Amino acid sequence: MPEQIFAVLEHADGAPAASAYEAVSLCLTMLEKTEAMIIGVAVGPGAEQAAHAVSTKTGIDVIAASTDSPYNSEVMRHVLGHLAQMHKPAYIVAGGTSQGMDYAPGLAVRLGGSCVSGVRGVEKSEKCLGFVREVQAGKLHALVMAASRPTVLLAQPGVFSGRQWHPSSPGKVETVDIDPYMRRTRNVDVQPRETGKSDLNGAEVIVAVGRGIGKPENLELAEKLATLFNRSAVAGSRPVCDSGWLAYLKQVGITGQTVAPKLYIAAGISGASQHVSAMAGSGFVVSINNDPQAAIFNVSDVCIVEDLVKFIPLLVKSLNTISN
């Protein structure tokens, strides 16, 4: 009998998240290297609705375990741990979202297994599968082989998206009831994320700044550069938004906005995978960084090794001269 691989299907009250399909896509990538059977697992309120949606779109069989509470890492570890003890999967695959990163390490400990995050690729060795992930802020790729099973895997957001689904028939959906237990934690409140209109998705040119901007006063440099283009916007990496220099609506990254402008100018951005994944669809990328080994240069069409505080004013002056 082939090994089983669990694909954990993140959803919001029955509506599957993009990470659910990315988890299934990573599982299918693994099937290119080994023989196994994929089983989806949806947990929480609306689990059955999410299960039917994913099974119809992908053709995989899905287990739906409904619970009466919104997302809770303790509940996820309990339900997934219970199902894993029943089915003995070799791998448990989830999306590398805030939820996945919250419960996955504890689930691996509970099952006596391993946890590998940020998975970008799969390689086959003589004995087992190896998983490719970025290290050193994206400057290097490492091949990780887990020493124990089950192995909990977190797919790097954006890497396994874009797969075309053509199932011959919908998968089967099995609903299960997990024995209740005494929880040690409870949900106190759910805070909605900041909402509002962002100009990033409609921008043809984005000037994005990172930690290398130095101080909030230097944001004026990015704003001056952006004003030279029609339909432009200024964005930031997570450290910039966490510092309060830009609103979170301006954040580009897996926990922020995903963008695909015609021109993306990355100023002072190192190129961590969480940021790169969210701007990978950009048509043309220009990067300015004083570190010649910055990972952002690996995905850039033009690489400028210079202090952005010195370079951007010169660029703005040159562009103004050309336009005049």
mmCIF file of N, CA and C in Angstrom, residues 2 9 13 21 36 44 47 96 111 137 142 149 153 155 165 201-202 207 209 214 255 261 270 279-280 284 311 318 321:
data_model
loop_
_atom_site.group_PDB
_atom_site.id
_atom_site.type_symbol
_atom_site.label_atom_id
_atom_site.label_comp_id
_atom_site.label_asym_id
_atom_site.label_seq_id
_atom_site.Cartn_x
_atom_site.Cartn_y
_atom_site.Cartn_z
ATOM 1 N N PRO A 2 0.621 2.225 -0.879
ATOM 2 C CA PRO A 2 1.470 3.413 -0.934
ATOM 3 C C PRO A 2 1.358 4.249 0.334
ATOM 4 N N LEU A 9 -5.928 21.732 4.501
ATOM 5 C CA LEU A 9 -6.631 22.712 3.671
ATOM 6 C C LEU A 9 -7.100 23.886 4.524
ATOM 7 N N ASP A 13 -14.200 29.734 7.136
ATOM 8 C CA ASP A 13 -15.624 29.396 7.188
ATOM 9 C C ASP A 13 -16.115 28.720 5.912
ATOM 10 N N TYR A 21 -4.690 25.112 -1.898
ATOM 11 C CA TYR A 21 -4.343 24.561 -3.209
ATOM 12 C C TYR A 21 -2.826 24.481 -3.390
ATOM 13 N N ALA A 36 2.702 7.645 -3.610
ATOM 14 C CA ALA A 36 1.954 7.975 -2.398
ATOM 15 C C ALA A 36 0.513 8.291 -2.768
ATOM 16 N N GLY A 44 -12.291 22.669 11.270
ATOM 17 C CA GLY A 44 -12.901 23.902 11.751
ATOM 18 C C GLY A 44 -14.299 24.117 11.229
ATOM 19 N N ALA A 47 -15.761 23.115 7.573
ATOM 20 C CA ALA A 47 -14.793 22.157 7.028
ATOM 21 C C ALA A 47 -15.396 21.321 5.903
ATOM 22 N N GLY A 96 2.558 27.723 4.110
ATOM 23 C CA GLY A 96 3.429 28.456 5.032
ATOM 24 C C GLY A 96 2.839 29.796 5.429
ATOM 25 N N LEU A 111 3.826 14.419 17.354
ATOM 26 C CA LEU A 111 3.890 13.147 16.631
ATOM 27 C C LEU A 111 5.287 12.532 16.640
ATOM 28 N N ALA A 137 18.635 34.553 4.251
ATOM 29 C CA ALA A 137 17.778 35.573 3.640
ATOM 30 C C ALA A 137 17.685 35.420 2.126
ATOM 31 N N ALA A 142 19.196 25.441 0.549
ATOM 32 C CA ALA A 142 19.638 24.259 1.295
ATOM 33 C C ALA A 142 18.733 23.088 0.957
ATOM 34 N N ARG A 149 9.908 10.721 10.963
ATOM 35 C CA ARG A 149 8.577 10.858 10.400
ATOM 36 C C ARG A 149 7.531 10.739 11.493
ATOM 37 N N LEU A 153 5.483 19.571 6.558
ATOM 38 C CA LEU A 153 6.069 20.470 5.565
ATOM 39 C C LEU A 153 5.205 21.711 5.400
ATOM 40 N N ALA A 155 4.695 24.749 2.720
ATOM 41 C CA ALA A 155 5.014 25.218 1.375
ATOM 42 C C ALA A 155 5.260 26.720 1.389
ATOM 43 N N TRP A 165 -5.862 22.744 -12.809
ATOM 44 C CA TRP A 165 -6.522 21.551 -12.277
ATOM 45 C C TRP A 165 -7.458 20.974 -13.331
ATOM 46 N N ASN A 201 -2.540 47.446 -6.186
ATOM 47 C CA ASN A 201 -2.988 46.513 -7.219
ATOM 48 C C ASN A 201 -3.227 47.195 -8.561
ATOM 49 N N GLY A 202 -3.571 48.470 -8.548
ATOM 50 C CA GLY A 202 -3.823 49.166 -9.801
ATOM 51 C C GLY A 202 -2.613 49.897 -10.350
ATOM 52 N N VAL A 207 7.351 51.628 -6.413
ATOM 53 C CA VAL A 207 8.646 51.862 -5.782
ATOM 54 C C VAL A 207 8.531 51.334 -4.357
ATOM 55 N N VAL A 209 10.236 50.134 -0.728
ATOM 56 C CA VAL A 209 11.396 50.405 0.121
ATOM 57 C C VAL A 209 11.472 49.382 1.250
ATOM 58 N N GLY A 214 16.676 53.320 5.870
ATOM 59 C CA GLY A 214 17.365 53.967 6.983
ATOM 60 C C GLY A 214 16.477 54.639 7.996
ATOM 61 N N THR A 255 2.264 38.268 4.001
ATOM 62 C CA THR A 255 1.273 38.732 4.972
ATOM 63 C C THR A 255 0.705 40.088 4.571
ATOM 64 N N PRO A 261 3.155 44.662 -11.002
ATOM 65 C CA PRO A 261 3.221 45.854 -11.844
ATOM 66 C C PRO A 261 4.094 45.624 -13.072
ATOM 67 N N SER A 270 16.247 43.458 0.948
ATOM 68 C CA SER A 270 17.229 42.368 0.895
ATOM 69 C C SER A 270 16.814 41.258 -0.059
ATOM 70 N N MET A 279 5.995 39.595 -5.182
ATOM 71 C CA MET A 279 6.205 40.496 -6.314
ATOM 72 C C MET A 279 6.789 39.767 -7.511
ATOM 73 N N ALA A 280 6.739 38.437 -7.469
ATOM 74 C CA ALA A 280 7.353 37.619 -8.515
ATOM 75 C C ALA A 280 6.693 37.803 -9.875
ATOM 76 N N PHE A 284 9.136 43.887 -14.906
ATOM 77 C CA PHE A 284 10.543 44.274 -14.968
ATOM 78 C C PHE A 284 10.940 44.748 -13.581
ATOM 79 N N PHE A 311 21.827 57.308 -4.618
ATOM 80 C CA PHE A 311 21.472 56.983 -5.999
ATOM 81 C C PHE A 311 20.130 57.565 -6.433
ATOM 82 N N SER A 318 18.217 62.815 -13.233
ATOM 83 C CA SER A 318 18.428 62.395 -14.612
ATOM 84 C C SER A 318 17.116 62.228 -15.352
ATOM 85 N N THR A 321 15.638 65.528 -16.214
ATOM 86 C CA THR A 321 16.339 66.148 -17.329
ATOM 87 C C THR A 321 15.871 65.577 -18.667
#
